[in-house]
Short mmCIF file of C-alpha atoms in Angstrom, two decimals:
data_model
loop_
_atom_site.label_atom_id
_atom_site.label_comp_id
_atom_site.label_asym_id
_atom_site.label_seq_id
_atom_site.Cartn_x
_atom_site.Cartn_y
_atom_site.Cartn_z
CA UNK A 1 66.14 48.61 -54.44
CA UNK A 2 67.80 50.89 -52.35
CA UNK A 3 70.88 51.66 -53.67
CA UNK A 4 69.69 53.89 -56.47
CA UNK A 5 68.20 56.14 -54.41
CA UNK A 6 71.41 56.79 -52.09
CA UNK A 7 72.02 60.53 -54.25
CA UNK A 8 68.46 61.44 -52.75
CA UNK A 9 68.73 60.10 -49.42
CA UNK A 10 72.42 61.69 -48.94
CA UNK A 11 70.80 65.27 -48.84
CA UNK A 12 68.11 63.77 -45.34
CA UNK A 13 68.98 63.67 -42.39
CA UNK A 14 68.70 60.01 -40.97
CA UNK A 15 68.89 59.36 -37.13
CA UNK A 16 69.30 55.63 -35.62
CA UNK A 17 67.92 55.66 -32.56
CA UNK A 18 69.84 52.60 -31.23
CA UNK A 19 73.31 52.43 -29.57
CA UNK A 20 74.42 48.95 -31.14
CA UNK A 21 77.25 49.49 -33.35
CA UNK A 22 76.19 46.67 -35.16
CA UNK A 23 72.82 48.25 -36.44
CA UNK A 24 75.07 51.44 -37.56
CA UNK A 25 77.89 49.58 -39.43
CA UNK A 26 75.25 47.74 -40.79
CA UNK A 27 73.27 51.14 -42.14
CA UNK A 28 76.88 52.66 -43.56
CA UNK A 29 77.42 49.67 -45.30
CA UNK A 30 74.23 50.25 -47.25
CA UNK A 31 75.63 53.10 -48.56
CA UNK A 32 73.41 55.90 -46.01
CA UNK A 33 74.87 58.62 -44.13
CA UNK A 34 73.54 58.09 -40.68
CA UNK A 35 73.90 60.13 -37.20
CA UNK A 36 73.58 58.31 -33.64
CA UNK A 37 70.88 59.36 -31.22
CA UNK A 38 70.28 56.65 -28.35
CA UNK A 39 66.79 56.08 -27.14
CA UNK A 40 66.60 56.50 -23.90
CA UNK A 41 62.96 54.48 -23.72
CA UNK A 42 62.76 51.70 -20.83
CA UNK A 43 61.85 48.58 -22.53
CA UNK A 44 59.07 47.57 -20.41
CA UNK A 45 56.37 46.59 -22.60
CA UNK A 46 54.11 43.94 -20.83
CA UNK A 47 55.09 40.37 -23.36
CA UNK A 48 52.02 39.04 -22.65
CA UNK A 49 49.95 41.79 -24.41
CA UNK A 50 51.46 40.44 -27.41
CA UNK A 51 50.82 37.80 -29.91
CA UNK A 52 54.20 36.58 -31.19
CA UNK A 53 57.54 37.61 -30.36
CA UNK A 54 57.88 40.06 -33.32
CA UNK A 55 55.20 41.82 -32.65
CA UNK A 56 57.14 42.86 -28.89
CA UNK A 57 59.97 43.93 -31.07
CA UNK A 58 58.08 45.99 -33.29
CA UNK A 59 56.59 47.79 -30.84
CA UNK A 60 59.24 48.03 -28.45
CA UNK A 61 61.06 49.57 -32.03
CA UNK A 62 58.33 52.31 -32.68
CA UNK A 63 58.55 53.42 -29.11
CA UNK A 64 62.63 54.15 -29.44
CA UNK A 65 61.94 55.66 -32.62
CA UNK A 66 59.38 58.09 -31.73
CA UNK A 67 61.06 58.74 -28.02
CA UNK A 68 64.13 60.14 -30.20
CA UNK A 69 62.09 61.88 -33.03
CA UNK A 70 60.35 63.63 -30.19
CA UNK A 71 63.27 64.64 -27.95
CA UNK A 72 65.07 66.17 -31.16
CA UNK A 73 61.99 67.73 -32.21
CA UNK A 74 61.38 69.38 -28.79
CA UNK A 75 64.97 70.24 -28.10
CA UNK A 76 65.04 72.63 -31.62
CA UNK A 77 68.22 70.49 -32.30
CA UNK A 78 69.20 71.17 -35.37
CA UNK A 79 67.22 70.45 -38.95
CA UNK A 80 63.88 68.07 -38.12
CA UNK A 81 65.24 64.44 -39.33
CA UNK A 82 63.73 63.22 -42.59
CA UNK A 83 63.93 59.21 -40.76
CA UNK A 84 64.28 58.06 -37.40
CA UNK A 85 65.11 54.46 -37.59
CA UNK A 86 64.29 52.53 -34.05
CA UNK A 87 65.42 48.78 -33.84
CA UNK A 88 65.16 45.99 -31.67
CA UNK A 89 66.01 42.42 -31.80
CA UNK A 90 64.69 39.68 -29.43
CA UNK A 91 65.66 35.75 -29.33
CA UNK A 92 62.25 32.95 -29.08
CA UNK A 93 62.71 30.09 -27.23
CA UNK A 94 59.38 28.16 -27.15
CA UNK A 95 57.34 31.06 -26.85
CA UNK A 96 59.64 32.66 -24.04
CA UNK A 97 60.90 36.06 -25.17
CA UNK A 98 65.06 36.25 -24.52
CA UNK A 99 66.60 39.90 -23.95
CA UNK A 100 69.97 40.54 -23.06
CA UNK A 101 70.90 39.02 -20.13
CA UNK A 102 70.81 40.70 -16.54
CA UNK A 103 74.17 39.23 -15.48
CA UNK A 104 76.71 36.33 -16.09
CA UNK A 105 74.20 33.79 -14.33
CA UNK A 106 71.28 34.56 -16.87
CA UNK A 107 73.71 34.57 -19.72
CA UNK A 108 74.80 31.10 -18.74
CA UNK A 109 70.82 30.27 -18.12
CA UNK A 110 70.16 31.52 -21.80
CA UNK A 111 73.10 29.76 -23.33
CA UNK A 112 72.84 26.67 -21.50
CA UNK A 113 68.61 26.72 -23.19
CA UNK A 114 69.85 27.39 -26.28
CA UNK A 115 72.27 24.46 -26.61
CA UNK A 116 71.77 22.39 -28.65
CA UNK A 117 68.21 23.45 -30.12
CA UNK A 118 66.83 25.26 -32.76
CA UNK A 119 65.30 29.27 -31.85
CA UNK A 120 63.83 31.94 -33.64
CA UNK A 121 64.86 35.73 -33.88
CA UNK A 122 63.03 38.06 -34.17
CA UNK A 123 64.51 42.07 -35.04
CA UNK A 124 61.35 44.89 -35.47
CA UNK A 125 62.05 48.35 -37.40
CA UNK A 126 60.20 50.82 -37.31
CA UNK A 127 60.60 54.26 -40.09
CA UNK A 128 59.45 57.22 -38.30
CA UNK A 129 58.85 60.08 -41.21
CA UNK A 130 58.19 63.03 -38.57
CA UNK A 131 57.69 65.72 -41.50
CA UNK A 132 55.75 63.31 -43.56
CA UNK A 133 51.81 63.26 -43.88
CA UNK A 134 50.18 59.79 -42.61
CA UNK A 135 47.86 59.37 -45.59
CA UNK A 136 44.92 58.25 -43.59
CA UNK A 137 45.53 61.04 -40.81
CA UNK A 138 46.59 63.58 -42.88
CA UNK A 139 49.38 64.81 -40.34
CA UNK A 140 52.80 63.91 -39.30
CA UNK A 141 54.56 61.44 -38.75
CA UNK A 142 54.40 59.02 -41.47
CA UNK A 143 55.34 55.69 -39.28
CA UNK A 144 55.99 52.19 -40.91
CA UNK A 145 56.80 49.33 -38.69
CA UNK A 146 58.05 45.58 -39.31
CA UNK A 147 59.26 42.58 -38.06
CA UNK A 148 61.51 40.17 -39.37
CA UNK A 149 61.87 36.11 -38.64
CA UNK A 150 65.14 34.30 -38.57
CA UNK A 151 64.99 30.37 -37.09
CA UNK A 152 68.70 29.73 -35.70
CA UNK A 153 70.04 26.42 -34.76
CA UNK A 154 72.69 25.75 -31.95
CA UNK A 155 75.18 23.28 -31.20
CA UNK A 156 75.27 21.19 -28.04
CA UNK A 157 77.63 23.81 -25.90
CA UNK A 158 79.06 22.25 -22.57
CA UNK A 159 79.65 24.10 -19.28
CA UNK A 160 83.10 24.61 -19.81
CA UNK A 161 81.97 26.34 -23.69
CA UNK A 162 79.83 28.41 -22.33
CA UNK A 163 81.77 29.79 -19.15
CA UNK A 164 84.63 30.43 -21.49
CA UNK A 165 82.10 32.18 -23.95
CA UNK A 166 80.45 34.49 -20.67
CA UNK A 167 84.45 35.74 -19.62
CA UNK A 168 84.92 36.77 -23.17
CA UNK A 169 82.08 39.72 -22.26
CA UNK A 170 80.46 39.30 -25.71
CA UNK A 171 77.07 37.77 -24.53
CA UNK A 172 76.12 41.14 -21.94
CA UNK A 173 74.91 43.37 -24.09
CA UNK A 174 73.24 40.52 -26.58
CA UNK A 175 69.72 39.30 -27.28
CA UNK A 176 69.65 35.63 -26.36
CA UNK A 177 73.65 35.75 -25.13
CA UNK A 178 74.97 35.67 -27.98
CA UNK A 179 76.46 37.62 -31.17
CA UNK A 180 76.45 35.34 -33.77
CA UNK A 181 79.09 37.76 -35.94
CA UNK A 182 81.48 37.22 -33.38
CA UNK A 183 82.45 33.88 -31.02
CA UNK A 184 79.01 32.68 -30.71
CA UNK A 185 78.92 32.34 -34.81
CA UNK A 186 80.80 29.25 -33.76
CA UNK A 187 77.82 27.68 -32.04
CA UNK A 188 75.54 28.53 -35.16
CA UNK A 189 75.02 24.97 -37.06
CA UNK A 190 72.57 26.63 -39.24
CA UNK A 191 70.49 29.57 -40.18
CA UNK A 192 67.27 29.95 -42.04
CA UNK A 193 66.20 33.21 -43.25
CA UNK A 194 68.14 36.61 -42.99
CA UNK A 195 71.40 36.28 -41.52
CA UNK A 196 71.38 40.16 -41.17
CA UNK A 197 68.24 40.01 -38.94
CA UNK A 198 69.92 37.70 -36.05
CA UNK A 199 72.98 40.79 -36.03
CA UNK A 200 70.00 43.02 -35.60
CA UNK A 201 68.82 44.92 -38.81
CA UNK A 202 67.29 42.92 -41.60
CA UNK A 203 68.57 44.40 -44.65
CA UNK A 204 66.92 43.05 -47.47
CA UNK A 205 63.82 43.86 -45.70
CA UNK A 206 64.97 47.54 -44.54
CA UNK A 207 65.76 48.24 -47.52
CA UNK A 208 62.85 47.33 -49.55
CA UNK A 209 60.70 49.18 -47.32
CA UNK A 210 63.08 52.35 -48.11
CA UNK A 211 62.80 51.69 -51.58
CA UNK A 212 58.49 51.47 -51.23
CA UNK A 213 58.80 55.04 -49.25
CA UNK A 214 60.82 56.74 -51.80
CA UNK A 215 58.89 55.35 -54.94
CA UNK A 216 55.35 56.35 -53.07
CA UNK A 217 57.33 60.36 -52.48
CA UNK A 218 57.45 60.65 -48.70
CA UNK A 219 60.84 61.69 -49.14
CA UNK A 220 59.91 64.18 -51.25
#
């Protein structure tokens, strides 16, 4: 796992390419060091050209990844990163891809959709190595993308619940409307699958693909 290889990985220099706070307190409290570059990519990927929800996020992942590895790349800023970690976490309501919400009326149209039903969540990664050798290319970068599943089920939320919920300000900047490590945990009746992943990293998974990268040398 992961862990033992934190004395290696201390000496790289890993970027997350995502603002959320929640996908860097997440990454510290694996143990990494970790700087903070923001993709600046518009999320504009057409949902239609893909098959399943987590296959949006993925993509939508690798793009902030490489948008970052390339703008610190061609800015000369500082040492070339080792990994560029892009993110992105998406909420499936019968086959309808939820975001974060435009405004207070589409949070309340989101909440008020997910009450009292079950929906699936969906966060892709994607591991940009940009000094590392693609085996099958034979040049940089070495890229390694995912997607992770988590089916979430909701209480029955009344109008009152969820206007109350929308003034609070948590559900803005939220896939779905809703941060289920804050208030809206309270409308979580159950969870199957990585708790981690509906916050918006999947750890267990992250971290075994860390642990494959090490073990096969791309950190080397």
């Amino acid at each position: 796992m992961l862990i033992q290889h934190l004395p290696l990985l201390a000496g790289k220099r890993i970027v997350l390419a995502s603002a959320s706070p929640r996908r860097h307190q997440l990454i510290q409290n694996l143990g990494l060091k970790v700087e903070v570059i923001p993709s600046t990519f518009n999320e504009t990927l057409e949902k239609s050209d893909f098959a399943s929800a987590g296959e949006y996020a993925a993509e939508t992942a690798l793009h902030k990844a490489i948008e970052v590895s390339h703008s610190i790349l061609g800015a000369g800023n500082g040492r070339r990163p080792d990994l560029v970690i892009g993110a992105d976490t998406v909420v499936d309501l019968d086959g309808i891809i939820l975001e974060k919400p435009k405004d207070d009326l589409d949070a309340f149209h989101m909440l008020s959709s997910l009450s009292g039903r079950q929906h699936l969540v969906y966060t892709g990664v994607s591991l940009v190595l940009p000094s590392t050798d693609d085996p099958i290319l034979g040049k940089p970068p070495l890229v390694c993308t995912l997607w992770e599943q988590t089916k979430v089920e909701f209480a029955c939320l009344g109008e009152a619940t969820i206007n109350a919920y929308i003034l609070s300000g948590e559900p803005l900047d939220k896939a779905g409307a809703y941060a289920i490590q804050g208030i809206g945990g309270s409308f979580v009746k159950s969870v199957s699958g990585c708790f981690f992943n509906v916050v918006g990293l999947p750890l267990h998974r992250f971290s075994v693909e860390v642990d494959r990268l090490v073990k096969s040398g791309a950190f080397a």
